[in-house]
Short mmCIF file of C-alpha atoms in Angstrom, two decimals:
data_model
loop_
_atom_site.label_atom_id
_atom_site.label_comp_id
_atom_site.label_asym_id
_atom_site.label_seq_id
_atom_site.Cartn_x
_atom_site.Cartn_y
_atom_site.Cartn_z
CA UNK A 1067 -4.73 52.13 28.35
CA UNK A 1068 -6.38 52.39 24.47
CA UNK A 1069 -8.21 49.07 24.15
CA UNK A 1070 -8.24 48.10 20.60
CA UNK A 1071 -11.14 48.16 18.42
CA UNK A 1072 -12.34 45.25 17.26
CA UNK A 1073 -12.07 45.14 13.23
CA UNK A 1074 -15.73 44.07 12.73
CA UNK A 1075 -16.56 47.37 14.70
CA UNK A 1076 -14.41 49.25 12.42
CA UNK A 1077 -15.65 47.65 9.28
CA UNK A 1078 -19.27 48.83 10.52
CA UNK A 1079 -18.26 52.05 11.11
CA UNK A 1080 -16.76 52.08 7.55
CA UNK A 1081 -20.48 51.73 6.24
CA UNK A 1082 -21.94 54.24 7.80
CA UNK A 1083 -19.64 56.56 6.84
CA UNK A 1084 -19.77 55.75 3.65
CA UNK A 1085 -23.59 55.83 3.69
CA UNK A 1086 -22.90 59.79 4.86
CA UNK A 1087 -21.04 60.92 2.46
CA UNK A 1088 -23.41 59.51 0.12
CA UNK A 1089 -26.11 61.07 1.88
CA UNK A 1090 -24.53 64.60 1.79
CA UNK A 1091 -24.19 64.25 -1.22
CA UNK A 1092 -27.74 63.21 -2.15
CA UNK A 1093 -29.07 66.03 0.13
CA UNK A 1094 -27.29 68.89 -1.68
CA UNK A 1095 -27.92 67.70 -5.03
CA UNK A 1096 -31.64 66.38 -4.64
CA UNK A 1097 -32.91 67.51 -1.25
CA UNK A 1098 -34.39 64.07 -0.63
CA UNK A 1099 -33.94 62.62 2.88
CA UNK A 1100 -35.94 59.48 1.82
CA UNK A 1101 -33.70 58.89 -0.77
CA UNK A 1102 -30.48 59.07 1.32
CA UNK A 1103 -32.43 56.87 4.27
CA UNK A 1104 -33.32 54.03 1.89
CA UNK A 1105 -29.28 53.82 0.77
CA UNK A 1106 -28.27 53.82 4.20
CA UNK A 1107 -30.99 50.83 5.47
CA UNK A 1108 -30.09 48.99 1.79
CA UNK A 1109 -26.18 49.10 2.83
CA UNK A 1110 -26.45 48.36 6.11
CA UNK A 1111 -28.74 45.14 5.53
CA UNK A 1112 -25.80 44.38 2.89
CA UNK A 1113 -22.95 44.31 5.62
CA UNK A 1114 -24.87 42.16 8.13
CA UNK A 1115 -25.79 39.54 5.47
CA UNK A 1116 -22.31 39.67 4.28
CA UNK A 1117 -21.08 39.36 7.80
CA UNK A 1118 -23.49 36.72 8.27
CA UNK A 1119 -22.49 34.38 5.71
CA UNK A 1120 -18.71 34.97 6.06
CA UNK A 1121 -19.37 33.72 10.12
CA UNK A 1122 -21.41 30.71 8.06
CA UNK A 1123 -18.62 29.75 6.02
CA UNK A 1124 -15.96 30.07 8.43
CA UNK A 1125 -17.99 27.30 10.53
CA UNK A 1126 -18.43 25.10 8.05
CA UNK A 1127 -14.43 25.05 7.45
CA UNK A 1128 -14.17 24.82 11.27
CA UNK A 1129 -16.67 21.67 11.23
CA UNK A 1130 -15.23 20.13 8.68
CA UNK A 1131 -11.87 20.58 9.94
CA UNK A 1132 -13.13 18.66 12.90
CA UNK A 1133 -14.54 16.19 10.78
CA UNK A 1134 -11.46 15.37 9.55
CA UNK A 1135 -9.92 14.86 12.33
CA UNK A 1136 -12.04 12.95 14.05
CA UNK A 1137 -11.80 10.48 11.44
CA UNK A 1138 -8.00 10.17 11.63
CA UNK A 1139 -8.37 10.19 15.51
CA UNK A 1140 -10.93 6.60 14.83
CA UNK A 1141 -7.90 5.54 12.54
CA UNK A 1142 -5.14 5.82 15.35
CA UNK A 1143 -6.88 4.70 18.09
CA UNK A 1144 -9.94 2.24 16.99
CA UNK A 1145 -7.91 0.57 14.38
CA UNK A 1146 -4.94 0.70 16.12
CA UNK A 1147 -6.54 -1.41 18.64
CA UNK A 1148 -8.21 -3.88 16.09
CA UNK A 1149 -5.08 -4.23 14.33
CA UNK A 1150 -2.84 -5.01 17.00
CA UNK A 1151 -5.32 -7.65 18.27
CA UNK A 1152 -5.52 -9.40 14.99
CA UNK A 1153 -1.64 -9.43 14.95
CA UNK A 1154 -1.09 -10.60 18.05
CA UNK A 1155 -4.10 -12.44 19.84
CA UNK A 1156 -3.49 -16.03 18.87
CA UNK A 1157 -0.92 -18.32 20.79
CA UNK A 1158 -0.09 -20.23 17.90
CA UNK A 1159 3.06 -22.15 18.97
CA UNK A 1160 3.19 -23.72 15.54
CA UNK A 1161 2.98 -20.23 13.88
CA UNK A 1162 5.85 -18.78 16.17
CA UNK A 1163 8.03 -21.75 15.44
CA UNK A 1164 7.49 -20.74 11.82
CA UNK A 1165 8.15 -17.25 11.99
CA UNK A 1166 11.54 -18.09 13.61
CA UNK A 1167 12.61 -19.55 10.50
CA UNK A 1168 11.51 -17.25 8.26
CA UNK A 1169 12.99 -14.37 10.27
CA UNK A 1170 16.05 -16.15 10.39
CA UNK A 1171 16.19 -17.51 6.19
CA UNK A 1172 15.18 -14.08 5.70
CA UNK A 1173 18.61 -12.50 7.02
CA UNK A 1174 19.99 -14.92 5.24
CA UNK A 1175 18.33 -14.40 1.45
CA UNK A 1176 17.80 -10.45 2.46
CA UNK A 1177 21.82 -10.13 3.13
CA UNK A 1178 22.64 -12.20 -0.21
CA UNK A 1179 20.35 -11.18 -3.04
CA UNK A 1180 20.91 -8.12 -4.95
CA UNK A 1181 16.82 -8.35 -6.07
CA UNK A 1182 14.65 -6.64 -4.16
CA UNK A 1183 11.82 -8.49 -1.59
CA UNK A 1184 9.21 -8.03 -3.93
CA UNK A 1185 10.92 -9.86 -7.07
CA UNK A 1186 10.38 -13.93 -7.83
CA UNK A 1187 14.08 -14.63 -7.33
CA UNK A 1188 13.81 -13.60 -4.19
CA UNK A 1189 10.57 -14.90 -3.27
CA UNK A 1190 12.22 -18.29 -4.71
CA UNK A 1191 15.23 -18.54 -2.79
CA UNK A 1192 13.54 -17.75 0.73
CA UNK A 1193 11.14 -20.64 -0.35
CA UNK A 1194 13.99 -23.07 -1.17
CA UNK A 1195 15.61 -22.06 2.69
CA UNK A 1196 12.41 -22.72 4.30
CA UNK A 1197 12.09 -26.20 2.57
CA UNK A 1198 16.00 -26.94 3.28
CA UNK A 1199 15.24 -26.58 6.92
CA UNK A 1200 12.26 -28.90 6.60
CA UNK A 1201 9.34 -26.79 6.07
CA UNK A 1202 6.55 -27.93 3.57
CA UNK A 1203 6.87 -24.31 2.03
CA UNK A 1204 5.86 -23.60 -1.76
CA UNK A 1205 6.06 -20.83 -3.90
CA UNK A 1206 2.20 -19.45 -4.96
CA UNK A 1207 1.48 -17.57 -8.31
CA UNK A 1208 -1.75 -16.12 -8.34
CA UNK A 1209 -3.60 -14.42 -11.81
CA UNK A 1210 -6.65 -12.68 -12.29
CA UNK A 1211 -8.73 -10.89 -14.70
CA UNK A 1212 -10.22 -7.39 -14.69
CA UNK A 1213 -13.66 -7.52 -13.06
CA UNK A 1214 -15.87 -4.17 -13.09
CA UNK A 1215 -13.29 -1.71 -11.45
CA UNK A 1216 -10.76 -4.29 -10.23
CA UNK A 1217 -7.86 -4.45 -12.72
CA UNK A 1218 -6.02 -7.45 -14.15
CA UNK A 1219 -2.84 -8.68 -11.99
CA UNK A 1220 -1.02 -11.26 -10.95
CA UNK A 1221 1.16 -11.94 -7.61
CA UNK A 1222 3.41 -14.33 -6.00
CA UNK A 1223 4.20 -15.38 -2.53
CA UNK A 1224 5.00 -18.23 0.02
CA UNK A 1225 2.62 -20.22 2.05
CA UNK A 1226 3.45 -23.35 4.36
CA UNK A 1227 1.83 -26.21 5.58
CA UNK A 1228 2.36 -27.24 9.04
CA UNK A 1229 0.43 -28.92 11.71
CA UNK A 1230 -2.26 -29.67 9.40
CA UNK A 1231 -3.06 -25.93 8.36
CA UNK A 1232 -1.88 -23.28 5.88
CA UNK A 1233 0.08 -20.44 6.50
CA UNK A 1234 0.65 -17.42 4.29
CA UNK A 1235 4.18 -15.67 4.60
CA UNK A 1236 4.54 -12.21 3.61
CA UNK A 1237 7.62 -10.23 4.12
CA UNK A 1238 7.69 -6.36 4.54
CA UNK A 1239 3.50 -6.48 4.60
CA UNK A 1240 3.48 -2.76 5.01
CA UNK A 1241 4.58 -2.30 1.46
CA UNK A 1242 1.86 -3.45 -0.19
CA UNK A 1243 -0.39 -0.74 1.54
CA UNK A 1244 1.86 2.04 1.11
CA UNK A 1245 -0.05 5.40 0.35
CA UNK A 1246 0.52 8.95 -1.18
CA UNK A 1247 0.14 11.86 1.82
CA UNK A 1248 -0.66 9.05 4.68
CA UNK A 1249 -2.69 10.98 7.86
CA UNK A 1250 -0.75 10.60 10.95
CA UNK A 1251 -3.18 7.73 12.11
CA UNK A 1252 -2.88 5.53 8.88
CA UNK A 1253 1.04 5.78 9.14
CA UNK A 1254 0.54 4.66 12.51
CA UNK A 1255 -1.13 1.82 11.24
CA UNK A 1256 1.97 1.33 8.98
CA UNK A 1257 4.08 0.98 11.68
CA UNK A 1258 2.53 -1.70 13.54
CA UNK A 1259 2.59 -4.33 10.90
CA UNK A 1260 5.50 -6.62 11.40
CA UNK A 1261 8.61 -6.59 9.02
CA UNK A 1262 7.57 -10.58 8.67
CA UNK A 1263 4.07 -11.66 8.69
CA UNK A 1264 2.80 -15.38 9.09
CA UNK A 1265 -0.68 -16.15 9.84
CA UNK A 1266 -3.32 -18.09 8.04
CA UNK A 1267 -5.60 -17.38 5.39
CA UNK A 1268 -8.59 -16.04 7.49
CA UNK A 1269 -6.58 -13.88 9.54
CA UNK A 1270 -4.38 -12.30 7.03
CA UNK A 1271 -8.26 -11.70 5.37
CA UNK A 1272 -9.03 -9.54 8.26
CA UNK A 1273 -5.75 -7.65 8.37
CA UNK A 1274 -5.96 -6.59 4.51
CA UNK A 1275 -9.60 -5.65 4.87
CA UNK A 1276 -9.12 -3.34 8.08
CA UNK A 1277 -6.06 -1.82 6.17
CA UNK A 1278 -8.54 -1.10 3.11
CA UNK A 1279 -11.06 0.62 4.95
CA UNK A 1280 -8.03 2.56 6.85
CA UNK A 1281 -6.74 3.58 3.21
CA UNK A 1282 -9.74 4.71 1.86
CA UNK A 1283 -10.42 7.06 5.40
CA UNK A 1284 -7.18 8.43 5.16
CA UNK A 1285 -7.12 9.22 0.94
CA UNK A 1286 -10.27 10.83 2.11
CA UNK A 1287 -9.19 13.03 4.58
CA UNK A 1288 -6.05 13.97 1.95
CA UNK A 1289 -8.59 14.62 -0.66
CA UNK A 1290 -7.03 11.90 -2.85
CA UNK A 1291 -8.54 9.75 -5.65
CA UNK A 1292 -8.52 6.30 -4.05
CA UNK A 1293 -6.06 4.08 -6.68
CA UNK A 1294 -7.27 1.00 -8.13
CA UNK A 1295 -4.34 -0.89 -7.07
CA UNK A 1296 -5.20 -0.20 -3.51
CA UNK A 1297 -9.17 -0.65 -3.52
CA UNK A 1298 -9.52 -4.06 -1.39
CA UNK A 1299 -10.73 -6.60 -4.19
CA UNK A 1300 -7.50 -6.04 -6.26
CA UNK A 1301 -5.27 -6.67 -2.95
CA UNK A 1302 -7.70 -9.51 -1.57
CA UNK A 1303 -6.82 -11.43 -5.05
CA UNK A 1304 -3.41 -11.30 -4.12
CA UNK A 1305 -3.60 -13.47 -1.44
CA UNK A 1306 -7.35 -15.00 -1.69
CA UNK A 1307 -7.52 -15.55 -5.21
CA UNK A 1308 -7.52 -18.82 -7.15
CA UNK A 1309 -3.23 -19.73 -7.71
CA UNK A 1310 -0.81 -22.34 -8.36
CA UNK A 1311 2.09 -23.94 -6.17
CA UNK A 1312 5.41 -24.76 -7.06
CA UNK A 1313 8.11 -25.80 -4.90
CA UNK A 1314 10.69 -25.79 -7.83
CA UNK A 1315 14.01 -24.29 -6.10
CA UNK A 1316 14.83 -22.90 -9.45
CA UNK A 1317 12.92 -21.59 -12.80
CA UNK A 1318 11.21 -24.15 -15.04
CA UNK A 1319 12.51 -23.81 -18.87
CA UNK A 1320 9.46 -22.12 -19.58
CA UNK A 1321 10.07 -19.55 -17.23
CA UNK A 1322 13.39 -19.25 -18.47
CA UNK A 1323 12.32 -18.94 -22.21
CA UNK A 1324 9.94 -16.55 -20.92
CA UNK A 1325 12.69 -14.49 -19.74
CA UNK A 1326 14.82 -14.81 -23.19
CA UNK A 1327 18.02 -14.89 -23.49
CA UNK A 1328 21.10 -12.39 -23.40
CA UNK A 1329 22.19 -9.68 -20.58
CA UNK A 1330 19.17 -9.20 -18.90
CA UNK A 1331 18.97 -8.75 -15.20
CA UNK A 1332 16.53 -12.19 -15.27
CA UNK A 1333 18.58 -14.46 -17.07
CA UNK A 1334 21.90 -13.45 -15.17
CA UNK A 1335 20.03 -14.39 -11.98
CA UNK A 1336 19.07 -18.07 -13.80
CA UNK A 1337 22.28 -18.57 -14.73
CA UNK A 1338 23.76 -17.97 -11.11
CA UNK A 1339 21.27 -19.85 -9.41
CA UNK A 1340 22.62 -22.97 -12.32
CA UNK A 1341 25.90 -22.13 -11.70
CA UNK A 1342 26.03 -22.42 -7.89
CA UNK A 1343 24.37 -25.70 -8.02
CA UNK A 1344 27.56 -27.07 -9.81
CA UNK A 1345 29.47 -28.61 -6.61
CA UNK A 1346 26.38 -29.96 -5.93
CA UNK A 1347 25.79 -32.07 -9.02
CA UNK A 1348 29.68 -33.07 -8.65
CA UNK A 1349 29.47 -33.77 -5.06
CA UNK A 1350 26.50 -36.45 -5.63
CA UNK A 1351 27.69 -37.80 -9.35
CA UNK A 1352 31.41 -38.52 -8.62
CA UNK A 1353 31.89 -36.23 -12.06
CA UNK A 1354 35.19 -34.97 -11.71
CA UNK A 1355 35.17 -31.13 -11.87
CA UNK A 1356 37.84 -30.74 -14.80
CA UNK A 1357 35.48 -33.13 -17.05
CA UNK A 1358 32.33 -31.01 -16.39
CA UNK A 1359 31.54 -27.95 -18.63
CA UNK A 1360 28.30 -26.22 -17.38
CA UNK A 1361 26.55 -23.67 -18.98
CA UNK A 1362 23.08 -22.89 -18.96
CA UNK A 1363 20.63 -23.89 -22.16
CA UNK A 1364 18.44 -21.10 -23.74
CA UNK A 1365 16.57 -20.88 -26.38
CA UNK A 1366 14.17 -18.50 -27.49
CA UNK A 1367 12.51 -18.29 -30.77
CA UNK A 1368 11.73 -14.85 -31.82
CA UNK A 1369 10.39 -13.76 -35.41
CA UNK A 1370 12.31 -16.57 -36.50
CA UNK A 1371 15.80 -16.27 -35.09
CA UNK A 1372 17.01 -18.79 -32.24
CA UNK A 1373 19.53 -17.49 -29.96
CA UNK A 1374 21.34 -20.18 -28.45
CA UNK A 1375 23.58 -19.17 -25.36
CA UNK A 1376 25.11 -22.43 -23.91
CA UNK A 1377 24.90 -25.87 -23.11
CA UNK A 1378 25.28 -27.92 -20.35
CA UNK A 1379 27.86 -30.94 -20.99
CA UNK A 1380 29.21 -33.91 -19.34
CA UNK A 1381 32.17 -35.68 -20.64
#
């Protein structure tokens, strides 16, 4: 059996017969063996330092390589860990009782709106089901300005108070650390946060800054420009941030206004949510449904012009 030849062997050979023919040649035009010897040491030394720093470089892929995956490996299985203990370590009947009702009103608002889980109608009318079952829940705007590299921004979401302590409620929490080219270990992170999260300030705290650190390992590893929208002080101001509390069921007229008037998306969604509280203005006033004429008031003052869309009259 012909055992093949290794290819560095062969690219070695490859030298040296290239140093003879260049060495033939230098003997029959000049004579001078020194002359030939010196191009055959010279190329020779070449083709070990190239070989040399080709094994060099190949290593330092290899190690870094390695690297990379030992840092995803810490994400999947140190995190992992840390995460699901932060999640899960507290017997907090009051908090379980909690996030029975918000799973539940959340099938109910999920199955009904046509706005997604993100937008302030939504938000809203999960707040106004909580309350209806008897929950002390309120609807929290938060604002803040740009700060060295943190941006400007502004977000809303529900808290509760029960048993003497405030809870946060967050639906769909993976969504607000969602990531281009995730590493196998930071979408495995993903997957462990729970479609309906309820916990209290401090421990949410914990969960969003183990989820930044987790970001910024695995952007790393993809060779990806870390966002400012997911560096940890612009999400901690979501939450942590200085905000104000409503527990208005529906829009204030200055939310309205600021919404204007006509076919938008917005003020369809303001008018519904007037509209459907109808039978429930007749049911408590006696008003007999032929004598009421309901329509929602809007005005909005723009260069000048007022558009007025309705008005809500009872004969």
């Amino acid at each position: 059996m012909v055992k093949k030849i290794p290819a560095r062997f062969n690219r070695f050979a490859a030298v040296f017969d290239d140093a003879a023919a260049r060495a033939a040649g230098s003997w029959e035009s000049s004579g001078s063996e020194h002359s030939s010897a010196a191009d055959l040491s010279d190329l020779v030394n070449s083709f070990l330092e190239r070989e040399s720093r080709e094994e060099r470089e190949s290593e330092e892929l290899v190690d870094n390589g390695d690297q990379d995956k030992d840092e995803d490996d810490e994400i999947d299985f140190e995190y992992r860990d840390r995460l699901k203990d932060l999640l899960y370590r507290e017997n907090d009947a009051v908090k379980g009782s909690i996030h029975a009702a918000v799973e539940k009103a959340y099938g109910e608002v999920d199955g009904s709106s046509s706005s997604g889980t993100s937008s302030p109608d939504f938000k809203r009318q999960l707040m106004a089901r909580l309350r209806s079952r008897g929950f002390d829940a309120g609807l929290c705007k938060s604002k803040w300005e740009k700060s060295g590299r943190c941006l400007a921004g502004n977000y809303e979401y529900i808290d509760l108070i029960a048993g003497g302590s405030r809870y946060i409620v967050q639906v769909l929490l993976d969504g607000e650390f969602t990531i281009a080219r995730p590493s196998g270990g930071y979408a495995s992170l993903l997957e462990i946060l729970p479609p309906v999260f309820v916990g209290k300030p401090e421990e949410l705290k914990q969960v969003v800054r183990l989820m930044c650190t987790a970001v910024r390992k695995s952007m790393t590893i993809a060779g990806i420009h870390l966002p400012p929208w997911r560096r940890h002080d612009y999400i901690q101001n979501k939450w942590f941030g200085s905000y104000k509390r409503t527990t208005n069921e529906i829009l204030s007229r200055k939310a309205a206004l600021s919404y204007g008037c006509g076919g938008s998306s917005e003020n369809q969604t303001l008018k519904r949510i007037l509209f459907n509280r109808r039978e429930d203005f007749v049911a408590k006033s006696g008003v007999g449904i032929r004598n009421l004429a309901a329509a929602v008031v809007l005005k909005q003052k723009e260069n000048g012009a007022v558009n007025m869309c309705a008005t809500i009259v009872v004969r």
